[in-house]
mmCIF file of C-alpha atoms in Angstrom:
data_model
loop_
_atom_site.group_PDB
_atom_site.id
_atom_site.type_symbol
_atom_site.label_atom_id
_atom_site.label_comp_id
_atom_site.label_asym_id
_atom_site.label_seq_id
_atom_site.Cartn_x
_atom_site.Cartn_y
_atom_site.Cartn_z
ATOM 1 C CA MET A 98 -13.709 40.699 -79.230
ATOM 2 C CA ASP A 99 -11.323 41.939 -76.556
ATOM 3 C CA THR A 100 -13.469 40.907 -73.557
ATOM 4 C CA ALA A 101 -13.852 37.306 -72.355
ATOM 5 C CA GLU A 102 -17.267 35.828 -72.060
ATOM 6 C CA LYS A 103 -18.470 35.537 -68.509
ATOM 7 C CA PRO A 104 -19.844 32.233 -67.191
ATOM 8 C CA ALA A 105 -23.523 31.747 -67.730
ATOM 9 C CA HIS A 106 -24.339 31.360 -64.074
ATOM 10 C CA ALA A 107 -22.465 34.548 -63.140
ATOM 11 C CA SER A 108 -24.310 36.452 -65.845
ATOM 12 C CA GLY A 109 -27.573 35.031 -64.591
ATOM 13 C CA GLU A 110 -26.845 36.178 -61.033
ATOM 14 C CA GLN A 111 -25.891 39.710 -62.150
ATOM 15 C CA ASP A 112 -28.867 40.086 -64.444
ATOM 16 C CA GLY A 113 -31.336 38.702 -61.925
ATOM 17 C CA GLY A 114 -32.060 35.701 -64.134
ATOM 18 C CA PRO A 115 -33.227 32.174 -63.221
ATOM 19 C CA GLY A 116 -29.926 31.319 -61.482
ATOM 20 C CA ARG A 117 -30.292 34.285 -59.164
ATOM 21 C CA GLY A 118 -33.870 33.312 -58.308
ATOM 22 C CA ALA A 119 -32.841 29.716 -57.524
ATOM 23 C CA VAL A 120 -30.140 30.947 -55.168
ATOM 24 C CA ARG A 121 -32.626 33.189 -53.385
ATOM 25 C CA ARG A 122 -35.109 30.348 -52.991
ATOM 26 C CA ALA A 123 -32.366 28.050 -51.703
ATOM 27 C CA THR A 124 -31.321 30.705 -49.175
ATOM 28 C CA ALA A 125 -34.900 31.018 -47.924
ATOM 29 C CA LEU A 126 -35.204 27.248 -47.625
ATOM 30 C CA ALA A 127 -31.914 27.115 -45.711
ATOM 31 C CA GLY A 128 -33.250 29.659 -43.238
ATOM 32 C CA LEU A 129 -36.505 27.727 -42.780
ATOM 33 C CA GLY A 130 -34.633 24.455 -42.316
ATOM 34 C CA SER A 131 -32.306 26.029 -39.761
ATOM 35 C CA VAL A 132 -35.289 27.302 -37.760
ATOM 36 C CA ALA A 133 -36.801 23.799 -37.867
ATOM 37 C CA ASP A 134 -33.550 22.245 -36.595
ATOM 38 C CA VAL A 135 -33.280 24.758 -33.752
ATOM 39 C CA ALA A 136 -36.927 24.161 -32.781
ATOM 40 C CA ALA A 137 -36.425 20.377 -32.817
ATOM 41 C CA VAL A 138 -33.313 20.525 -30.626
ATOM 42 C CA ALA A 139 -35.034 22.960 -28.223
ATOM 43 C CA GLN A 140 -38.030 20.636 -27.823
ATOM 44 C CA LEU A 141 -35.719 17.660 -27.361
ATOM 45 C CA LEU A 142 -33.904 19.434 -24.508
ATOM 46 C CA THR A 143 -36.979 20.925 -22.798
ATOM 47 C CA THR A 144 -40.410 19.370 -23.327
ATOM 48 C CA GLU A 145 -39.233 16.155 -25.052
ATOM 49 C CA SER A 146 -42.280 16.379 -27.316
ATOM 50 C CA ARG A 147 -41.680 13.521 -29.706
ATOM 51 C CA GLN A 148 -44.320 14.711 -32.157
ATOM 52 C CA GLY A 149 -42.777 18.186 -32.253
ATOM 53 C CA VAL A 150 -39.246 16.867 -32.765
ATOM 54 C CA LEU A 151 -40.449 14.475 -35.468
ATOM 55 C CA VAL A 152 -42.326 17.190 -37.396
ATOM 56 C CA ALA A 153 -39.431 19.660 -37.137
ATOM 57 C CA GLY A 154 -36.941 17.001 -38.244
ATOM 58 C CA LEU A 155 -39.053 16.074 -41.274
ATOM 59 C CA LEU A 156 -39.398 19.765 -42.155
ATOM 60 C CA SER A 157 -35.613 20.126 -42.045
ATOM 61 C CA VAL A 158 -35.136 17.134 -44.369
ATOM 62 C CA VAL A 159 -37.752 18.450 -46.827
ATOM 63 C CA THR A 160 -36.351 21.998 -46.922
ATOM 64 C CA GLY A 161 -32.798 20.712 -47.349
ATOM 65 C CA THR A 162 -33.853 18.456 -50.234
ATOM 66 C CA LEU A 163 -35.783 21.259 -51.966
ATOM 67 C CA GLY A 164 -32.796 23.553 -51.491
ATOM 68 C CA LEU A 165 -30.485 21.069 -53.201
ATOM 69 C CA ILE A 166 -32.959 20.816 -56.073
ATOM 70 C CA GLN A 167 -32.902 24.611 -56.427
ATOM 71 C CA LEU A 168 -29.087 24.554 -56.527
ATOM 72 C CA TYR A 169 -28.901 21.796 -59.121
ATOM 73 C CA GLY A 170 -26.406 22.774 -61.798
ATOM 74 C CA GLN A 171 -24.823 25.484 -59.623
ATOM 75 C CA PRO A 172 -21.219 25.248 -58.369
ATOM 76 C CA ILE A 173 -20.871 23.486 -55.003
ATOM 77 C CA ARG A 174 -20.587 26.321 -52.526
ATOM 78 C CA LYS A 175 -21.509 27.048 -48.930
ATOM 79 C CA ARG A 176 -25.254 26.970 -49.645
ATOM 80 C CA ALA A 177 -25.086 23.396 -50.909
ATOM 81 C CA LEU A 178 -23.145 22.296 -47.829
ATOM 82 C CA VAL A 179 -25.783 23.937 -45.621
ATOM 83 C CA MET A 180 -28.506 21.940 -47.391
ATOM 84 C CA VAL A 181 -26.589 18.699 -46.853
ATOM 85 C CA ALA A 182 -26.174 19.579 -43.161
ATOM 86 C CA LEU A 183 -29.912 20.302 -42.809
ATOM 87 C CA ILE A 184 -30.778 16.933 -44.336
ATOM 88 C CA ALA A 185 -28.290 15.117 -42.082
ATOM 89 C CA VAL A 186 -29.472 16.783 -38.860
ATOM 90 C CA GLY A 187 -33.147 16.367 -39.712
ATOM 91 C CA ALA A 188 -32.684 12.719 -40.669
ATOM 92 C CA GLY A 189 -30.838 12.098 -37.404
ATOM 93 C CA LEU A 190 -33.637 13.629 -35.327
ATOM 94 C CA VAL A 191 -36.315 11.687 -37.202
ATOM 95 C CA GLY A 192 -34.362 8.456 -36.776
ATOM 96 C CA ALA A 193 -33.874 9.038 -33.051
ATOM 97 C CA MET A 194 -37.580 9.709 -32.464
ATOM 98 C CA ALA A 195 -38.589 6.688 -34.553
ATOM 99 C CA GLN A 196 -36.195 4.452 -32.605
ATOM 100 C CA ARG A 197 -37.488 5.770 -29.265
ATOM 101 C CA HIS A 198 -41.097 5.224 -30.335
ATOM 102 C CA TYR A 199 -40.264 1.656 -31.396
ATOM 103 C CA ALA A 200 -38.524 0.999 -28.079
ATOM 104 C CA ASP A 201 -41.553 2.260 -26.128
ATOM 105 C CA ALA A 202 -43.917 0.142 -28.202
ATOM 106 C CA THR A 203 -41.921 -3.062 -27.727
ATOM 107 C CA ALA A 204 -40.749 -2.561 -24.148
ATOM 108 C CA ALA A 205 -42.377 -4.888 -21.636
ATOM 109 C CA PRO A 206 -42.210 -4.417 -17.884
ATOM 110 C CA PRO A 207 -39.868 -6.830 -16.131
ATOM 111 C CA PRO A 208 -41.595 -9.741 -14.465
ATOM 112 C CA GLN A 209 -42.643 -9.280 -10.891
ATOM 113 C CA ALA A 210 -40.197 -10.568 -8.360
ATOM 114 C CA THR A 211 -41.496 -13.714 -6.766
ATOM 115 C CA GLY A 212 -41.690 -14.024 -3.063
ATOM 116 C CA ALA A 213 -41.610 -17.052 -0.833
ATOM 117 C CA VAL A 214 -43.703 -19.971 -2.036
ATOM 118 C CA ALA A 215 -46.802 -20.367 0.062
ATOM 119 C CA ALA A 216 -47.184 -23.638 1.870
ATOM 120 C CA ASP A 217 -49.504 -26.183 0.330
ATOM 121 C CA PRO A 218 -52.639 -26.199 2.501
ATOM 122 C CA SER A 219 -53.179 -29.873 1.688
ATOM 123 C CA THR A 220 -49.918 -30.799 3.456
ATOM 124 C CA THR A 221 -50.183 -28.351 6.372
ATOM 125 C CA PRO A 222 -52.208 -29.709 9.262
ATOM 126 C CA PRO A 223 -54.807 -27.247 10.523
ATOM 127 C CA ARG A 224 -54.187 -25.665 13.875
ATOM 128 C CA SER A 225 -56.544 -26.669 16.592
ATOM 129 C CA THR A 226 -57.879 -23.809 18.675
ATOM 130 C CA PRO A 227 -58.797 -24.819 22.220
ATOM 131 C CA SER A 228 -62.272 -23.737 23.171
ATOM 132 C CA PRO A 229 -62.624 -21.916 26.474
ATOM 133 C CA SER A 230 -64.347 -23.601 29.364
ATOM 134 C CA PRO A 231 -67.979 -22.607 29.999
ATOM 135 C CA SER A 232 -67.064 -20.747 33.155
ATOM 136 C CA LEU A 233 -64.325 -18.797 31.416
ATOM 137 C CA SER A 234 -66.366 -17.938 28.308
ATOM 138 C CA SER A 235 -69.213 -16.631 30.391
ATOM 139 C CA SER A 236 -66.895 -14.143 32.069
ATOM 140 C CA LEU A 237 -65.308 -12.851 28.858
ATOM 141 C CA SER A 238 -66.325 -9.374 27.730
ATOM 142 C CA PRO A 239 -65.162 -7.107 24.850
ATOM 143 C CA SER A 240 -61.963 -5.286 25.686
ATOM 144 C CA PRO A 241 -62.607 -1.541 25.967
ATOM 145 C CA SER A 242 -59.138 -0.809 24.516
ATOM 146 C CA ALA A 243 -59.674 -2.776 21.280
ATOM 147 C CA SER A 244 -59.731 -0.418 18.275
ATOM 148 C CA PRO A 245 -62.651 -0.901 15.883
ATOM 149 C CA SER A 246 -62.024 -1.811 12.234
ATOM 150 C CA PRO A 247 -61.890 1.212 9.940
ATOM 151 C CA SER A 248 -65.067 1.860 8.001
ATOM 152 C CA ALA A 249 -65.190 1.948 4.210
ATOM 153 C CA GLY A 250 -63.779 5.200 2.836
ATOM 154 C CA GLU A 251 -62.049 6.170 6.100
ATOM 155 C CA LYS A 252 -58.665 7.842 5.599
ATOM 156 C CA ILE A 253 -55.778 5.578 6.610
ATOM 157 C CA ARG A 254 -52.744 7.681 5.742
ATOM 158 C CA GLU A 255 -51.717 10.942 4.054
ATOM 159 C CA ALA A 256 -48.053 11.462 3.156
ATOM 160 C CA GLU A 257 -45.460 12.431 0.537
ATOM 161 C CA ALA A 258 -42.839 10.325 -1.218
ATOM 162 C CA THR A 259 -39.973 10.716 -3.695
ATOM 163 C CA LEU A 260 -39.502 7.794 -6.081
ATOM 164 C CA ARG A 261 -36.451 7.005 -8.196
ATOM 165 C CA ASP A 262 -36.132 4.484 -11.005
ATOM 166 C CA GLN A 263 -37.410 1.006 -10.019
ATOM 167 C CA ASP A 264 -38.606 2.167 -6.573
ATOM 168 C CA TYR A 265 -41.658 0.372 -5.152
ATOM 169 C CA LEU A 266 -43.906 2.148 -2.641
ATOM 170 C CA ASP A 267 -46.225 0.587 -0.067
ATOM 171 C CA VAL A 268 -48.641 3.461 0.483
ATOM 172 C CA GLU A 269 -50.159 2.047 3.677
ATOM 173 C CA SER A 270 -46.783 2.015 5.490
ATOM 174 C CA GLY A 271 -44.831 4.538 3.375
ATOM 175 C CA ARG A 272 -42.005 2.025 2.857
ATOM 176 C CA ILE A 273 -39.939 2.473 -0.337
ATOM 177 C CA GLY A 274 -37.693 -0.278 -1.695
ATOM 178 C CA THR A 275 -37.867 -3.374 -3.823
ATOM 179 C CA VAL A 276 -41.097 -5.183 -4.548
ATOM 180 C CA VAL A 277 -42.797 -7.014 -1.673
ATOM 181 C CA PRO A 278 -45.602 -9.256 -2.998
ATOM 182 C CA GLY A 279 -48.948 -8.458 -1.418
ATOM 183 C CA GLU A 280 -47.730 -5.126 -0.008
ATOM 184 C CA SER A 281 -46.073 -2.976 -2.693
ATOM 185 C CA ASP A 282 -48.577 -0.745 -4.488
ATOM 186 C CA LEU A 283 -46.822 1.704 -6.856
ATOM 187 C CA TRP A 284 -43.771 1.224 -9.101
ATOM 188 C CA TYR A 285 -41.911 4.078 -10.869
ATOM 189 C CA VAL A 286 -40.043 3.466 -14.156
ATOM 190 C CA SER A 287 -38.137 6.699 -14.684
ATOM 191 C CA PRO A 288 -36.721 6.250 -18.245
ATOM 192 C CA TYR A 289 -40.310 6.360 -19.541
ATOM 193 C CA ARG A 290 -41.653 8.575 -16.711
ATOM 194 C CA SER A 291 -44.364 5.973 -16.048
ATOM 195 C CA LEU A 292 -46.038 5.128 -12.732
ATOM 196 C CA TRP A 293 -47.275 1.519 -12.629
ATOM 197 C CA THR A 294 -49.118 -0.441 -10.022
ATOM 198 C CA ALA A 295 -46.986 -3.223 -8.548
ATOM 199 C CA GLY A 296 -46.764 -6.545 -10.324
ATOM 200 C CA GLY A 297 -46.314 -4.910 -13.732
ATOM 201 C CA GLY A 298 -49.751 -3.289 -13.635
ATOM 202 C CA GLU A 299 -51.610 -5.975 -11.689
ATOM 203 C CA TYR A 300 -53.880 -3.432 -9.979
ATOM 204 C CA PRO A 301 -55.969 -0.695 -11.685
ATOM 205 C CA ILE A 302 -54.836 2.923 -11.926
ATOM 206 C CA THR A 303 -56.299 5.892 -13.828
ATOM 207 C CA PRO A 304 -55.895 9.680 -14.057
ATOM 208 C CA VAL A 305 -58.762 11.767 -12.630
ATOM 209 C CA ASP A 306 -59.842 15.316 -13.394
ATOM 210 C CA ALA A 307 -59.722 16.806 -9.895
ATOM 211 C CA ARG A 308 -58.856 15.998 -6.278
ATOM 212 C CA PRO A 309 -60.936 12.900 -5.483
ATOM 213 C CA ASP A 310 -62.363 11.357 -2.348
ATOM 214 C CA ALA A 311 -62.692 7.635 -1.732
ATOM 215 C CA ASP A 312 -66.028 7.320 -3.551
ATOM 216 C CA ALA A 313 -64.772 9.299 -6.560
ATOM 217 C CA CYS A 314 -61.691 7.082 -6.787
ATOM 218 C CA ALA A 315 -63.802 3.911 -6.635
ATOM 219 C CA GLN A 316 -66.096 5.201 -9.395
ATOM 220 C CA ALA A 317 -63.183 6.307 -11.604
ATOM 221 C CA LEU A 318 -61.457 2.916 -11.291
ATOM 222 C CA ALA A 319 -64.707 1.128 -12.093
ATOM 223 C CA ALA A 320 -65.007 3.175 -15.293
ATOM 224 C CA ARG A 321 -61.348 3.226 -16.435
ATOM 225 C CA ASP A 322 -58.910 0.433 -15.607
ATOM 226 C CA TYR A 323 -55.292 0.993 -16.741
ATOM 227 C CA ASP A 324 -52.046 -0.598 -15.560
ATOM 228 C CA GLN A 325 -49.888 2.569 -15.637
ATOM 229 C CA VAL A 326 -50.021 6.358 -15.932
ATOM 230 C CA GLU A 327 -47.670 8.272 -18.254
ATOM 231 C CA VAL A 328 -46.447 10.976 -15.875
ATOM 232 C CA GLY A 329 -44.720 12.865 -18.686
ATOM 233 C CA LYS A 330 -48.116 13.655 -20.236
ATOM 234 C CA LEU A 331 -49.578 15.080 -17.016
ATOM 235 C CA SER A 332 -49.473 18.654 -15.714
ATOM 236 C CA PRO A 333 -48.317 19.802 -12.266
ATOM 237 C CA GLY A 334 -51.172 19.399 -9.793
ATOM 238 C CA ASP A 335 -52.891 16.526 -11.653
ATOM 239 C CA TRP A 336 -54.319 13.537 -9.754
ATOM 240 C CA ALA A 337 -54.634 9.787 -10.286
ATOM 241 C CA CYS A 338 -56.392 6.982 -8.390
ATOM 242 C CA ALA A 339 -55.291 3.374 -7.854
ATOM 243 C CA ARG A 340 -56.188 0.192 -5.990
ATOM 244 C CA THR A 341 -53.555 -1.059 -3.564
ATOM 245 C CA ALA A 342 -52.358 -4.623 -3.061
ATOM 246 C CA GLU A 343 -54.472 -4.735 0.108
ATOM 247 C CA GLY A 344 -57.566 -3.630 -1.813
ATOM 248 C CA ASN A 345 -57.585 -0.084 -0.435
ATOM 249 C CA LEU A 346 -57.794 3.122 -2.494
ATOM 250 C CA VAL A 347 -55.091 5.724 -2.988
ATOM 251 C CA GLY A 348 -55.342 9.185 -4.521
ATOM 252 C CA ILE A 349 -52.026 10.375 -5.962
ATOM 253 C CA ARG A 350 -51.133 14.019 -6.641
ATOM 254 C CA PHE A 351 -48.235 15.061 -8.910
ATOM 255 C CA PRO A 352 -47.050 18.482 -7.645
ATOM 256 C CA ALA A 353 -44.265 18.585 -10.249
ATOM 257 C CA ILE A 354 -43.528 16.627 -13.433
ATOM 258 C CA PRO A 355 -39.958 15.297 -13.912
ATOM 259 C CA ALA A 356 -38.283 17.075 -16.815
ATOM 260 C CA ASN A 357 -36.540 13.898 -17.987
ATOM 261 C CA GLY A 358 -36.032 10.243 -17.179
ATOM 262 C CA ASP A 359 -33.126 10.923 -14.819
ATOM 263 C CA ALA A 360 -35.128 13.078 -12.405
ATOM 264 C CA PRO A 361 -36.984 11.515 -9.439
ATOM 265 C CA LEU A 362 -40.769 11.628 -9.124
ATOM 266 C CA ARG A 363 -42.213 13.511 -6.144
ATOM 267 C CA ILE A 364 -45.811 12.703 -5.163
ATOM 268 C CA SER A 365 -48.248 13.273 -2.329
ATOM 269 C CA TYR A 366 -50.973 10.740 -1.644
ATOM 270 C CA VAL A 367 -54.016 9.878 0.457
ATOM 271 C CA VAL A 368 -54.962 6.284 1.336
ATOM 272 C CA TRP A 369 -58.551 5.307 2.166
ATOM 273 C CA HIS A 370 -59.846 2.057 3.574
ATOM 274 C CA ALA A 371 -61.239 -0.366 1.002
ATOM 275 C CA THR A 372 -64.544 0.502 -0.656
ATOM 276 C CA PRO A 373 -66.483 -1.654 -3.099
ATOM 277 C CA ALA A 374 -64.932 -1.963 -6.548
ATOM 278 C CA GLY A 375 -68.015 -0.412 -8.128
#
Protein backbone atom coordinates (compact mmCIF):
# COMPACT_ATOMS: atom_id res chain seq x y z
CA MET A 1 0.00 0.00 0.00
CA ASP A 2 1.42 3.37 -0.99
CA THR A 3 -1.17 5.49 0.86
CA ALA A 4 -1.20 5.98 4.65
CA GLU A 5 -4.27 5.12 6.58
CA LYS A 6 -6.22 8.13 7.71
CA PRO A 7 -7.28 8.51 11.35
CA ALA A 8 -10.58 6.94 12.19
CA HIS A 9 -12.17 10.14 13.38
CA ALA A 10 -11.16 12.02 10.22
CA SER A 11 -12.60 9.25 8.08
CA GLY A 12 -15.77 9.35 10.12
CA GLU A 13 -16.13 13.10 9.60
CA GLN A 14 -15.56 12.84 5.83
CA ASP A 15 -17.92 9.92 5.40
CA GLY A 16 -20.64 11.44 7.55
CA GLY A 17 -20.28 8.69 10.14
CA PRO A 18 -21.00 8.70 13.89
CA GLY A 19 -18.12 11.11 14.64
CA ARG A 20 -19.54 13.67 12.25
CA GLY A 21 -23.00 13.38 13.82
CA ALA A 22 -21.58 13.84 17.34
CA VAL A 23 -19.78 17.00 16.25
CA ARG A 24 -22.97 18.38 14.73
CA ARG A 25 -24.94 17.65 17.89
CA ALA A 26 -22.23 19.25 20.02
CA THR A 27 -22.30 22.35 17.80
CA ALA A 28 -26.07 22.63 18.19
CA LEU A 29 -25.78 22.25 21.96
CA ALA A 30 -23.07 24.93 22.04
CA GLY A 31 -25.39 27.32 20.21
CA LEU A 32 -28.27 26.59 22.60
CA GLY A 33 -26.03 27.02 25.63
CA SER A 34 -24.69 30.32 24.29
CA VAL A 35 -28.24 31.62 23.82
CA ALA A 36 -29.05 30.57 27.41
CA ASP A 37 -25.98 32.41 28.75
CA VAL A 38 -26.84 35.58 26.82
CA ALA A 39 -30.45 35.44 28.05
CA ALA A 40 -29.31 34.95 31.66
CA VAL A 41 -26.89 37.89 31.54
CA ALA A 42 -29.53 40.09 29.86
CA GLN A 43 -32.09 39.31 32.58
CA LEU A 44 -29.47 39.91 35.27
CA LEU A 45 -28.73 43.38 33.87
CA THR A 46 -32.34 44.42 33.14
CA THR A 47 -35.22 42.76 34.99
CA GLU A 48 -33.12 40.94 37.63
CA SER A 49 -35.53 38.00 37.37
CA ARG A 50 -33.88 35.45 39.61
CA GLN A 51 -36.02 32.60 38.31
CA GLY A 52 -35.13 33.45 34.72
CA VAL A 53 -31.41 33.71 35.45
CA LEU A 54 -31.49 30.45 37.41
CA VAL A 55 -33.29 28.53 34.63
CA ALA A 56 -31.02 29.93 31.91
CA GLY A 57 -27.91 29.13 33.96
CA LEU A 58 -29.04 25.54 34.55
CA LEU A 59 -29.80 25.18 30.83
CA SER A 60 -26.27 26.35 30.02
CA VAL A 61 -24.74 23.81 32.42
CA VAL A 62 -26.88 20.97 31.00
CA THR A 63 -26.13 21.80 27.35
CA GLY A 64 -22.41 22.15 28.06
CA THR A 65 -22.34 18.78 29.83
CA LEU A 66 -24.25 17.04 27.02
CA GLY A 67 -21.91 18.65 24.49
CA LEU A 68 -18.86 17.25 26.28
CA ILE A 69 -20.49 13.82 26.29
CA GLN A 70 -21.01 14.09 22.52
CA LEU A 71 -17.33 15.00 22.07
CA TYR A 72 -16.05 12.16 24.23
CA GLY A 73 -13.20 10.43 22.44
CA GLN A 74 -12.68 13.34 20.02
CA PRO A 75 -9.50 15.46 20.03
CA ILE A 76 -9.67 18.48 22.35
CA ARG A 77 -10.48 21.35 20.04
CA LYS A 78 -12.35 24.64 20.14
CA ARG A 79 -15.74 22.94 20.56
CA ALA A 80 -14.66 21.24 23.77
CA LEU A 81 -13.35 24.51 25.19
CA VAL A 82 -16.69 26.16 24.36
CA MET A 83 -18.52 23.44 26.31
CA VAL A 84 -16.25 23.97 29.32
CA ALA A 85 -16.90 27.73 29.12
CA LEU A 86 -20.68 27.17 28.97
CA ILE A 87 -20.55 24.97 32.06
CA ALA A 88 -18.40 27.50 33.94
CA VAL A 89 -20.59 30.51 33.10
CA GLY A 90 -23.83 28.65 33.81
CA ALA A 91 -22.52 27.30 37.11
CA GLY A 92 -21.43 30.81 38.11
CA LEU A 93 -24.87 32.27 37.38
CA VAL A 94 -26.64 29.47 39.25
CA GLY A 95 -24.32 29.90 42.23
CA ALA A 96 -24.85 33.66 42.32
CA MET A 97 -28.64 33.34 42.26
CA ALA A 98 -28.58 30.61 44.92
CA GLN A 99 -26.37 32.76 47.16
CA ARG A 100 -28.64 35.80 46.69
CA HIS A 101 -31.73 33.73 47.48
CA TYR A 102 -30.07 32.39 50.64
CA ALA A 103 -29.08 35.91 51.70
CA ASP A 104 -32.67 37.15 51.24
CA ALA A 105 -34.06 34.22 53.20
CA THR A 106 -31.71 34.71 56.15
CA ALA A 107 -31.54 38.51 56.21
CA ALA A 108 -33.29 40.11 59.16
CA PRO A 109 -34.11 43.79 59.41
CA PRO A 110 -31.88 45.71 61.80
CA PRO A 111 -33.42 46.39 65.17
CA GLN A 112 -35.36 49.58 65.55
CA ALA A 113 -33.41 52.44 66.98
CA THR A 114 -34.49 53.13 70.51
CA GLY A 115 -35.51 56.55 71.56
CA ALA A 116 -35.44 58.23 74.92
CA VAL A 117 -36.64 56.07 77.80
CA ALA A 118 -40.04 57.18 78.99
CA ALA A 119 -40.27 58.29 82.57
CA ASP A 120 -41.67 55.82 85.04
CA PRO A 121 -45.18 57.04 85.88
CA SER A 122 -44.87 55.56 89.37
CA THR A 123 -42.02 57.97 90.19
CA THR A 124 -43.39 61.05 88.41
CA PRO A 125 -45.79 63.05 90.55
CA PRO A 126 -49.00 63.93 88.73
CA ARG A 127 -49.49 67.53 87.76
CA SER A 128 -52.22 69.33 89.57
CA THR A 129 -54.49 71.40 87.36
CA PRO A 130 -56.04 74.37 89.14
CA SER A 131 -59.78 74.51 88.72
CA PRO A 132 -61.22 77.84 87.63
CA SER A 133 -63.27 79.87 90.05
CA PRO A 134 -67.06 79.66 89.68
CA SER A 135 -67.27 83.19 88.36
CA LEU A 136 -64.57 82.57 85.78
CA SER A 137 -65.92 79.20 84.60
CA SER A 138 -69.37 80.62 84.10
CA SER A 139 -67.99 83.22 81.70
CA LEU A 140 -65.93 80.79 79.62
CA SER A 141 -67.23 79.98 76.15
CA PRO A 142 -65.83 77.90 73.24
CA SER A 143 -63.29 79.83 71.22
CA PRO A 144 -64.62 80.50 67.72
CA SER A 145 -61.09 80.16 66.28
CA ALA A 146 -60.48 76.64 67.63
CA SER A 147 -60.22 74.12 64.77
CA PRO A 148 -62.35 70.99 65.15
CA SER A 149 -60.72 67.55 65.25
CA PRO A 150 -60.57 65.87 61.84
CA SER A 151 -63.25 63.28 61.25
CA ALA A 152 -62.47 59.65 60.44
CA GLY A 153 -61.36 59.22 56.83
CA GLU A 154 -60.66 62.94 56.30
CA LYS A 155 -57.60 63.62 54.14
CA ILE A 156 -54.69 65.01 56.17
CA ARG A 157 -51.95 65.32 53.57
CA GLU A 158 -51.13 64.49 49.94
CA ALA A 159 -47.50 64.69 48.79
CA GLU A 160 -44.57 63.04 47.01
CA ALA A 161 -41.27 61.75 48.38
CA THR A 162 -38.01 60.22 47.15
CA LEU A 163 -36.48 57.62 49.47
CA ARG A 164 -32.92 56.31 49.44
CA ASP A 165 -31.51 53.33 51.30
CA GLN A 166 -32.36 53.39 55.04
CA ASP A 167 -34.53 56.53 54.73
CA TYR A 168 -37.47 56.79 57.15
CA LEU A 169 -40.53 58.85 56.19
CA ASP A 170 -43.09 60.44 58.51
CA VAL A 171 -46.03 60.76 56.13
CA GLU A 172 -48.00 63.18 58.32
CA SER A 173 -45.21 65.80 58.27
CA GLY A 174 -43.27 64.69 55.15
CA ARG A 175 -40.02 64.57 57.13
CA ILE A 176 -37.35 62.15 55.81
CA GLY A 177 -34.40 61.04 57.94
CA THR A 178 -33.52 58.49 60.56
CA VAL A 179 -36.12 56.66 62.59
CA VAL A 180 -38.11 58.66 65.15
CA PRO A 181 -40.09 56.30 67.43
CA GLY A 182 -43.80 57.03 67.39
CA GLU A 183 -43.55 59.21 64.27
CA SER A 184 -41.70 57.43 61.44
CA ASP A 185 -44.05 55.40 59.25
CA LEU A 186 -42.23 53.99 56.18
CA TRP A 187 -38.69 52.60 55.82
CA TYR A 188 -36.99 51.85 52.47
CA VAL A 189 -34.31 49.13 52.19
CA SER A 190 -32.92 49.64 48.70
CA PRO A 191 -30.64 46.56 48.26
CA TYR A 192 -33.77 44.38 48.36
CA ARG A 193 -36.12 47.06 46.93
CA SER A 194 -38.42 46.56 49.94
CA LEU A 195 -40.66 49.14 51.61
CA TRP A 196 -41.24 48.35 55.30
CA THR A 197 -43.29 50.04 57.95
CA ALA A 198 -41.12 51.58 60.67
CA GLY A 199 -39.91 49.44 63.53
CA GLY A 200 -38.94 46.57 61.22
CA GLY A 201 -42.53 45.99 60.10
CA GLU A 202 -44.31 46.93 63.33
CA TYR A 203 -47.33 48.35 61.48
CA PRO A 204 -49.39 46.59 58.75
CA ILE A 205 -48.88 47.22 55.04
CA THR A 206 -50.33 45.47 51.98
CA PRO A 207 -50.55 45.95 48.20
CA VAL A 208 -53.99 46.86 46.81
CA ASP A 209 -55.46 46.39 43.35
CA ALA A 210 -56.44 49.98 42.56
CA ARG A 211 -56.34 53.53 43.93
CA PRO A 212 -57.98 53.25 47.37
CA ASP A 213 -59.83 55.62 49.66
CA ALA A 214 -59.65 55.54 53.44
CA ASP A 215 -62.34 52.87 53.82
CA ALA A 216 -60.76 50.65 51.15
CA CYS A 217 -57.38 50.92 52.87
CA ALA A 218 -58.88 50.01 56.26
CA GLN A 219 -60.63 46.97 54.76
CA ALA A 220 -57.51 45.82 52.88
CA LEU A 221 -55.35 46.05 56.02
CA ALA A 222 -57.95 44.15 58.02
CA ALA A 223 -57.83 41.34 55.45
CA ARG A 224 -54.07 41.24 54.71
CA ASP A 225 -51.45 42.24 57.28
CA TYR A 226 -47.82 42.22 56.05
CA ASP A 227 -44.73 43.96 57.41
CA GLN A 228 -43.20 44.95 54.04
CA VAL A 229 -43.91 45.22 50.31
CA GLU A 230 -41.44 43.94 47.70
CA VAL A 231 -41.32 46.94 45.37
CA GLY A 232 -39.32 45.02 42.77
CA LYS A 233 -42.33 42.76 42.14
CA LEU A 234 -44.74 45.65 41.56
CA SER A 235 -45.58 47.47 38.32
CA PRO A 236 -45.50 51.24 37.72
CA GLY A 237 -48.75 52.76 38.96
CA ASP A 238 -49.45 50.09 41.62
CA TRP A 239 -50.75 51.06 45.07
CA ALA A 240 -50.27 49.89 48.66
CA CYS A 241 -51.92 50.79 51.98
CA ALA A 242 -50.37 51.04 55.45
CA ARG A 243 -51.12 52.08 59.02
CA THR A 244 -48.97 54.90 60.37
CA ALA A 245 -47.33 55.15 63.78
CA GLU A 246 -50.09 57.58 64.78
CA GLY A 247 -52.77 55.10 63.73
CA ASN A 248 -53.74 56.95 60.55
CA LEU A 249 -54.00 55.43 57.05
CA VAL A 250 -51.75 56.08 54.08
CA GLY A 251 -52.23 55.09 50.45
CA ILE A 252 -48.92 54.79 48.59
CA ARG A 253 -48.54 54.94 44.80
CA PHE A 254 -45.40 53.72 42.97
CA PRO A 255 -45.17 55.77 39.74
CA ALA A 256 -41.90 54.05 38.78
CA ILE A 257 -40.09 50.92 39.97
CA PRO A 258 -36.34 51.21 40.72
CA ALA A 259 -34.35 49.17 38.21
CA ASN A 260 -31.85 48.03 40.85
CA GLY A 261 -30.93 48.37 44.50
CA ASP A 262 -28.84 51.50 43.92
CA ALA A 263 -31.70 53.59 42.55
CA PRO A 264 -33.92 55.68 44.88
CA LEU A 265 -37.63 54.98 45.31
CA ARG A 266 -40.05 57.72 44.25
CA ILE A 267 -43.58 57.57 45.68
CA SER A 268 -46.69 59.70 45.99
CA TYR A 269 -49.01 59.23 48.94
CA VAL A 270 -52.27 60.29 50.57
CA VAL A 271 -52.77 60.32 54.36
CA TRP A 272 -56.22 60.00 55.93
CA HIS A 273 -57.23 60.49 59.53
CA ALA A 274 -57.53 57.30 61.57
CA THR A 275 -60.43 54.97 60.82
CA PRO A 276 -61.33 51.80 62.70
CA ALA A 277 -58.96 48.88 62.13
CA GLY A 278 -61.80 46.80 60.71
